[in-house]
CSV table of N, CA and C in Angstrom, one decimal:
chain,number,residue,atom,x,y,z
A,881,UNK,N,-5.1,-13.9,65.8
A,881,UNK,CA,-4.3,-13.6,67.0
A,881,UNK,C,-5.3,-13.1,68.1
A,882,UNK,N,-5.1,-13.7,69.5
A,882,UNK,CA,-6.5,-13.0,70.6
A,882,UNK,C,-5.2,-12.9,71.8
A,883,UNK,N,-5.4,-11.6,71.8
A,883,UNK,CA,-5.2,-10.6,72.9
A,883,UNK,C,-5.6,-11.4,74.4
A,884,UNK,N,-5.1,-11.3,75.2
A,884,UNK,CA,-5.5,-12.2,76.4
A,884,UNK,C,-5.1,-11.0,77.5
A,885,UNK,N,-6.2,-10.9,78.8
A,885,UNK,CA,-6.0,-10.0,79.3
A,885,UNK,C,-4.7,-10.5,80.9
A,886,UNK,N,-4.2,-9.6,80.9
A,886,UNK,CA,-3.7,-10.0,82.4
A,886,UNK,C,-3.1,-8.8,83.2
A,887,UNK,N,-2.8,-9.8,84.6
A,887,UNK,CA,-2.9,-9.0,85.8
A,887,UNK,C,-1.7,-8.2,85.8
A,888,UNK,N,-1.8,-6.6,86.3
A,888,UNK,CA,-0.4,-6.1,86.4
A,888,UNK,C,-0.7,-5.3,88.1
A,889,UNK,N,0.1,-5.4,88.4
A,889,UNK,CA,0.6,-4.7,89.8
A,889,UNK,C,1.7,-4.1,89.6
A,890,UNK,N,1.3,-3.1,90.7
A,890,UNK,CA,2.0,-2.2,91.5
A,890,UNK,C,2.7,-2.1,92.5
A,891,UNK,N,3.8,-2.2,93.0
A,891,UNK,CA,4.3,-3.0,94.5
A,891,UNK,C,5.7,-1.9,94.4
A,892,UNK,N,5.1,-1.5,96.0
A,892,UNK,CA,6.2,-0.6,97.0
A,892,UNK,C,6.4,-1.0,98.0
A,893,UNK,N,8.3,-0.9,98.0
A,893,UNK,CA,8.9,-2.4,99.0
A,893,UNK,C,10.2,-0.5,99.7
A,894,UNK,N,10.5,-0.9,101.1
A,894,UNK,CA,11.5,-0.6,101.4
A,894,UNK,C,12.4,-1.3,102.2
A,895,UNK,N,13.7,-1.3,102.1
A,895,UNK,CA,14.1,-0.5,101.3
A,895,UNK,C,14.6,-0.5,100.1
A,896,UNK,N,15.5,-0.4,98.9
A,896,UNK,CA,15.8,-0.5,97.6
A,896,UNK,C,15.9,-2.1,97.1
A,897,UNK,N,15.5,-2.9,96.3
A,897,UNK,CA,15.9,-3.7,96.3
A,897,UNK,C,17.4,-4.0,95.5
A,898,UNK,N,17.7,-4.9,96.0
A,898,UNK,CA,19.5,-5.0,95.4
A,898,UNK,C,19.4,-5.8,94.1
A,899,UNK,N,18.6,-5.1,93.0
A,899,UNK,CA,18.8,-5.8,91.7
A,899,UNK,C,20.0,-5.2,90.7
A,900,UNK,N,20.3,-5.7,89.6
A,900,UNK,CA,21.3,-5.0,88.8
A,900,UNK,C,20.6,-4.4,88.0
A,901,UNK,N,19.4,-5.0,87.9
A,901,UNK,CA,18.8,-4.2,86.4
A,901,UNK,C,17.3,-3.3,87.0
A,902,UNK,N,16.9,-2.6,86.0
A,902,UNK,CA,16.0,-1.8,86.6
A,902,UNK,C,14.4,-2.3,85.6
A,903,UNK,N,14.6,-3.8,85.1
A,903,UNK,CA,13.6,-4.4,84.3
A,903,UNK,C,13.6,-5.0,83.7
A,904,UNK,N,13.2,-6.1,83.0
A,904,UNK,CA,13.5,-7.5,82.8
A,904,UNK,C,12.5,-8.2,81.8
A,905,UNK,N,12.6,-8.9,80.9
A,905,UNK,CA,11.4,-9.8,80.4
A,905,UNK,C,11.4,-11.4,81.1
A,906,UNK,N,10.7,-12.3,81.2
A,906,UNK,CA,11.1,-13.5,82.2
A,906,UNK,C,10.9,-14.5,80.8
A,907,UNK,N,11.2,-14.5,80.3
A,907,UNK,CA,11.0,-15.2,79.0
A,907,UNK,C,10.4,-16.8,79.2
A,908,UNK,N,10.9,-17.2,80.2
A,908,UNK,CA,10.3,-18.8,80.6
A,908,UNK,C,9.9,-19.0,82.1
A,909,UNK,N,9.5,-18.6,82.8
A,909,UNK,CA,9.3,-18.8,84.0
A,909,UNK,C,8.2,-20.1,84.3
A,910,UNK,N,9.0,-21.0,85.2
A,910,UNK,CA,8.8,-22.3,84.9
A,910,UNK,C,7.6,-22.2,85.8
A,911,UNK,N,7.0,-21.3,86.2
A,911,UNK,CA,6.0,-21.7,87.3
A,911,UNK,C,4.8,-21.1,86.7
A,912,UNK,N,5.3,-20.4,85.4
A,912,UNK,CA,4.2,-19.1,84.7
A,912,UNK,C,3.2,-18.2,85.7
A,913,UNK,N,4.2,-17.6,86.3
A,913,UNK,CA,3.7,-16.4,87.3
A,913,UNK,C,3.8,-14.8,86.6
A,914,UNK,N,5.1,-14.7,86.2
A,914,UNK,CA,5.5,-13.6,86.3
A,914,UNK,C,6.3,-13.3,84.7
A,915,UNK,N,5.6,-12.6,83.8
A,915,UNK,CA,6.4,-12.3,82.4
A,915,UNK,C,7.0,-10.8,82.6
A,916,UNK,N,7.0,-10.2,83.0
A,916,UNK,CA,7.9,-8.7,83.1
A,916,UNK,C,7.6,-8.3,84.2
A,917,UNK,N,9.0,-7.5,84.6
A,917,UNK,CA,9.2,-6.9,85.9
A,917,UNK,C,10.3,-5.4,85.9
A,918,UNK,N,9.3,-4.3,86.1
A,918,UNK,CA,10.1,-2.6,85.2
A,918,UNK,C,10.2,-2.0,87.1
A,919,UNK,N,11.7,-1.8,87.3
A,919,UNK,CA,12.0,-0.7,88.7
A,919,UNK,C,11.1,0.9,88.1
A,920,UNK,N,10.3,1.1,88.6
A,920,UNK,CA,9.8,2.8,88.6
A,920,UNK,C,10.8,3.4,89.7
A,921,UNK,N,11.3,3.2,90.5
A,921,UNK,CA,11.8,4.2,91.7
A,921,UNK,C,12.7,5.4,90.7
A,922,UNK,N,13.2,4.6,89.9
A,922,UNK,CA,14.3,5.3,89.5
A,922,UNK,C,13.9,6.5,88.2
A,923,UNK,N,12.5,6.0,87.8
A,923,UNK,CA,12.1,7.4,87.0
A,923,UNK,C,11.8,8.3,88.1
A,924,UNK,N,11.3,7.9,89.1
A,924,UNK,CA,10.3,9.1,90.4
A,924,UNK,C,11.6,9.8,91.0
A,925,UNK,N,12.7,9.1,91.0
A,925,UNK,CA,14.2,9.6,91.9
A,925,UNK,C,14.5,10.6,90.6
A,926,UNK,N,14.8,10.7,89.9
A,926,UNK,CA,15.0,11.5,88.5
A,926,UNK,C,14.3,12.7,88.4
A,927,UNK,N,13.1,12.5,88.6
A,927,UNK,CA,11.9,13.6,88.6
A,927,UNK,C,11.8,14.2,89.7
A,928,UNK,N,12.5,13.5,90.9
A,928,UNK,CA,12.5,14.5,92.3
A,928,UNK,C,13.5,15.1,92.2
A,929,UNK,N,14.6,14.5,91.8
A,929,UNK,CA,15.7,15.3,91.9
A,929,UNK,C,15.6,16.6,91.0
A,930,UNK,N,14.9,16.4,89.9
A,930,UNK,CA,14.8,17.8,88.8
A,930,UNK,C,13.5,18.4,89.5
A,931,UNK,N,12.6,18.6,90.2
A,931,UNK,CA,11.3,19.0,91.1
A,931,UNK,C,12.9,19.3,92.4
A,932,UNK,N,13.1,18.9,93.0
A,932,UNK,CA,14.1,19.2,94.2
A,932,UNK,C,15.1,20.6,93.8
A,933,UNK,N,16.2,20.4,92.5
A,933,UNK,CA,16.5,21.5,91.7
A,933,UNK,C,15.8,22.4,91.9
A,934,UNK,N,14.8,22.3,91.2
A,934,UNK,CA,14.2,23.8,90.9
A,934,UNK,C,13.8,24.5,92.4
A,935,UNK,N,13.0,24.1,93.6
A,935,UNK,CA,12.7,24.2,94.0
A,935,UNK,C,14.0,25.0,95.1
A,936,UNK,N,15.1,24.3,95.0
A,936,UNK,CA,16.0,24.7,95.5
A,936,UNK,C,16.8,25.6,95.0
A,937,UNK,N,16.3,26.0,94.0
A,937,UNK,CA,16.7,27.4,93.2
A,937,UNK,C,15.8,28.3,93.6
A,938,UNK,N,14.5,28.3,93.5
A,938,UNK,CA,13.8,29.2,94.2
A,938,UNK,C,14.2,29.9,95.2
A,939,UNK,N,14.4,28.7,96.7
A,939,UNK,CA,14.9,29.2,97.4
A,939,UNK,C,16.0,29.9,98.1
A,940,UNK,N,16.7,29.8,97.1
A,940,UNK,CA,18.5,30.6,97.2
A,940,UNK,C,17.7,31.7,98.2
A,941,UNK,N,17.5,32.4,97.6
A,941,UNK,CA,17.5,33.6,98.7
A,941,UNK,C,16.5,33.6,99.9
A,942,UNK,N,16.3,32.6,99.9
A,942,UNK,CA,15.3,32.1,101.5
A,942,UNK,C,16.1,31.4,102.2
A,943,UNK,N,17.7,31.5,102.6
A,943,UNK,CA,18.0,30.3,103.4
A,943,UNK,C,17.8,29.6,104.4
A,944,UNK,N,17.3,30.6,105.4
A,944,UNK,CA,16.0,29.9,106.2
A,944,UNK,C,15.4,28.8,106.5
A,945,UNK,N,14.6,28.8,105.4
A,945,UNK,CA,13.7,28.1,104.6
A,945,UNK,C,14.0,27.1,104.2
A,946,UNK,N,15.6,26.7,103.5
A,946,UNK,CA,16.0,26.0,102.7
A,946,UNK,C,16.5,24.8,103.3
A,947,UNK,N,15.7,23.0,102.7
A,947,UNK,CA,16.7,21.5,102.6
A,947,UNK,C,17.8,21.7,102.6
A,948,UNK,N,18.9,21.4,103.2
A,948,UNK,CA,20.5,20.8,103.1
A,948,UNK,C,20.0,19.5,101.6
A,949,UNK,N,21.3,19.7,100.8
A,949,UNK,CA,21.1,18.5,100.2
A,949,UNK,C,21.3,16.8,101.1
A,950,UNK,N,22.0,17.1,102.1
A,950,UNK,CA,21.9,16.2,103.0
A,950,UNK,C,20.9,15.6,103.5
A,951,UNK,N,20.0,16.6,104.1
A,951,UNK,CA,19.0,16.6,104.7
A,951,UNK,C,17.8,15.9,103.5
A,952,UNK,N,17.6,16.0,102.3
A,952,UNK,CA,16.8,15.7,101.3
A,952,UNK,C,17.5,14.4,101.0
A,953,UNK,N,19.0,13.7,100.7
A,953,UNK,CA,19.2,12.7,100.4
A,953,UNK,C,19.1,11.3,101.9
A,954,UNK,N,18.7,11.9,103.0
A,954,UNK,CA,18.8,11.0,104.2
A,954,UNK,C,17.5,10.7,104.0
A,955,UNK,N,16.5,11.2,102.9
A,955,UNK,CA,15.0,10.3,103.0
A,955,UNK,C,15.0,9.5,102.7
A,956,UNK,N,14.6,8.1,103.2
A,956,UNK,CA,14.5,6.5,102.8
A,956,UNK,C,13.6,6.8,101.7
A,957,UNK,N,14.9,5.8,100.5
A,957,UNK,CA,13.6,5.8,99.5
A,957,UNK,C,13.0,4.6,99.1
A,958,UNK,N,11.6,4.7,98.8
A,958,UNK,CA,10.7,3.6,98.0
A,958,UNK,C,11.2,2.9,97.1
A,959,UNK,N,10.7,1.7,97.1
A,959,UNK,CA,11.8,1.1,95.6
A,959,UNK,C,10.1,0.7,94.9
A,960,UNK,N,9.8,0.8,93.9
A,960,UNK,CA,8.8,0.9,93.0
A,960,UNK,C,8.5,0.1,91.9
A,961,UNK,N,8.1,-1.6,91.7
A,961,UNK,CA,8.2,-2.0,90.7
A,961,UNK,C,6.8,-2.6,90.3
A,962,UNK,N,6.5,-2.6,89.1
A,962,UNK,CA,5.3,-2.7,87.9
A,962,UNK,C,5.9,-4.4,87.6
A,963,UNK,N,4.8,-5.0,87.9
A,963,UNK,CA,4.9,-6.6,87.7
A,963,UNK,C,3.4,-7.0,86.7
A,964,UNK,N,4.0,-7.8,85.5
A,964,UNK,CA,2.9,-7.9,85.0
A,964,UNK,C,3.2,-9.9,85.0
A,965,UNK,N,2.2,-10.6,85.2
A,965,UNK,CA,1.5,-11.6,85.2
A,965,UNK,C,1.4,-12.2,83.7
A,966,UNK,N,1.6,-13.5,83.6
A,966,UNK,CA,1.5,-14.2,82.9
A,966,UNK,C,0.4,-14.5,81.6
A,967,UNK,N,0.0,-14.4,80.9
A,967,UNK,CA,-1.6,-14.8,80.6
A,967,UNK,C,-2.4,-15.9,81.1
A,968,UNK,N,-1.5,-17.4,81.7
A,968,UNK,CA,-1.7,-18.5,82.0
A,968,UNK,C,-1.9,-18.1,83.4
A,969,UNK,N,-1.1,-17.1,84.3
A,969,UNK,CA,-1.4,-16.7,85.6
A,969,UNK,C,-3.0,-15.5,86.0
A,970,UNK,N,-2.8,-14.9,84.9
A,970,UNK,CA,-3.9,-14.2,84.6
A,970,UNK,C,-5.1,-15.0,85.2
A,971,UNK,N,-5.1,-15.5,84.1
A,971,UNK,CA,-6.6,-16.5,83.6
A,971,UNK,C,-6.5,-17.4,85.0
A,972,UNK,N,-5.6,-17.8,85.7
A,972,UNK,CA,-6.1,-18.9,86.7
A,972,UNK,C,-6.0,-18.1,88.4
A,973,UNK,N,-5.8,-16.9,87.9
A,973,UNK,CA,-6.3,-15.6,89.4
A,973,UNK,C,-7.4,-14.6,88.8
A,974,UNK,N,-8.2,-14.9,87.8
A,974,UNK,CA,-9.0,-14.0,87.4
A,974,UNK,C,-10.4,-13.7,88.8
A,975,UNK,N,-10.2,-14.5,89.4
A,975,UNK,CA,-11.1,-14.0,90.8
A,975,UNK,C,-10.4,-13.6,91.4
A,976,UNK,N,-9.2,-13.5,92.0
A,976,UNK,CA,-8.3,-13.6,92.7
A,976,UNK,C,-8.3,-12.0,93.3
A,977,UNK,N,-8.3,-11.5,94.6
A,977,UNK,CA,-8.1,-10.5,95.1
A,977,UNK,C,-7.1,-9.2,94.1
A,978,UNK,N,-6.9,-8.2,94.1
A,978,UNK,CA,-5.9,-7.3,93.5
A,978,UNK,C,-4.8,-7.6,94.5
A,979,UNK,N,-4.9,-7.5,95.7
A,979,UNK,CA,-3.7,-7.5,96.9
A,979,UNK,C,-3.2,-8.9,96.7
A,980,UNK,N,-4.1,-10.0,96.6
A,980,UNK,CA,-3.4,-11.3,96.7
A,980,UNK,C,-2.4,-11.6,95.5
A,981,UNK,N,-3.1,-11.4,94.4
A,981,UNK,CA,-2.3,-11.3,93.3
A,981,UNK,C,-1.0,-10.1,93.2
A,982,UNK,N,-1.0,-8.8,93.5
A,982,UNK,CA,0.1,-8.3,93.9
A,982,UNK,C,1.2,-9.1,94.7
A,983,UNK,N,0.6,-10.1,96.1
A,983,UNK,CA,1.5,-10.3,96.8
A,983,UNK,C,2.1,-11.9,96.1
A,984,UNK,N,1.8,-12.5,95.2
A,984,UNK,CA,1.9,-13.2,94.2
A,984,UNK,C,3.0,-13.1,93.6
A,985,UNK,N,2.7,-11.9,93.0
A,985,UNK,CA,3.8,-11.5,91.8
A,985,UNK,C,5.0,-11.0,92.1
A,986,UNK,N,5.0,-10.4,93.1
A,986,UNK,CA,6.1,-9.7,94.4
A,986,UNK,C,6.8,-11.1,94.9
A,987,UNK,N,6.2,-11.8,95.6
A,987,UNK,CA,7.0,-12.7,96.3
A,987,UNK,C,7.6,-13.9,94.5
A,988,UNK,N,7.1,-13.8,93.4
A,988,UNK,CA,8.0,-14.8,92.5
A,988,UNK,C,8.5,-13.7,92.0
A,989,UNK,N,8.4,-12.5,92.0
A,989,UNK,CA,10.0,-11.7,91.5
A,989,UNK,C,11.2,-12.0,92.6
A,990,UNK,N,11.0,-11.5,94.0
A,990,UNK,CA,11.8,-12.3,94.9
A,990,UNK,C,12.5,-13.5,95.0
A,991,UNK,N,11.6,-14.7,94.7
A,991,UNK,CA,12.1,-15.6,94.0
A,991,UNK,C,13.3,-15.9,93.1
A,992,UNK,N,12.9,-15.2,92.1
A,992,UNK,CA,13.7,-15.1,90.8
A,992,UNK,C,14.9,-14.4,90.7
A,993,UNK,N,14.5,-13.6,91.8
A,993,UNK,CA,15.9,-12.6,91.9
A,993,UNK,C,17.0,-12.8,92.8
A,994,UNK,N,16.5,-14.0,93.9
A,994,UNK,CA,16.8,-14.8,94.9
A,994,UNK,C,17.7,-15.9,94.0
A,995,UNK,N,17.2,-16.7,92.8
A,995,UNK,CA,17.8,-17.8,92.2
A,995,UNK,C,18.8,-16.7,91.5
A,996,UNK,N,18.8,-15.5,91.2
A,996,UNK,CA,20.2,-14.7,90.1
A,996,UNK,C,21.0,-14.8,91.0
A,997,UNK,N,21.1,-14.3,92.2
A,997,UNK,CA,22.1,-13.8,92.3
A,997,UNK,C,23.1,-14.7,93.6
């Protein structure tokens, strides 16, 4: 069995994208671009809001000082997704820019999410 290396990206879009799922396996993609695609926003929105808690407990007695939870939920947020590449896409972008191949794997998640729904 040989391990075959491939491309993974990072890609931050705003605003949220309108998917139902927060990550996916592509099991056949007929163009062999794109084998998995995982939403991160939604662990970092989790982690802020428990970082935002505390923080906002601190400050009880600063009110001053203190975010409205309004004020903290009117921040546009980042939508965050980890795209990993094919091994057959790998191997035929192995020169291939980091950014180009990001904007690759971004624009056939779009794609694919474009043919769901």
């Amino acid at each position: 069995f040989r391990r075959r290396p491939v491309w993974v990206a990072v890609v931050t879009v705003t605003p949220v994208l309108s998917v139902p799922a927060d990550g996916f396996m592509v099991d056949h993609d007929t163009q062999d671009i794109l084998a998995y695609a995982s939403r991160e926003s939604t662990r970092q929105l989790q982690r802020h809001t428990q970082e935002y808690d505390l923080e906002r407990s601190k400050k009880m007695l600063d009110k001053a000082g203190r975010l409205s939870t309004a004020q903290m939920l009117s921040v546009e947020r980042e939508d965050v997704w980890v795209l990993h590449g094919t091994p057959g896409f790998s191997e035929r972008h192995f020169e291939t820019s980091e950014g180009d191949v990001a904007q690759l794997l971004f624009t056939r998640l779009l794609e694919m999410i474009d043919s769901e729904v």
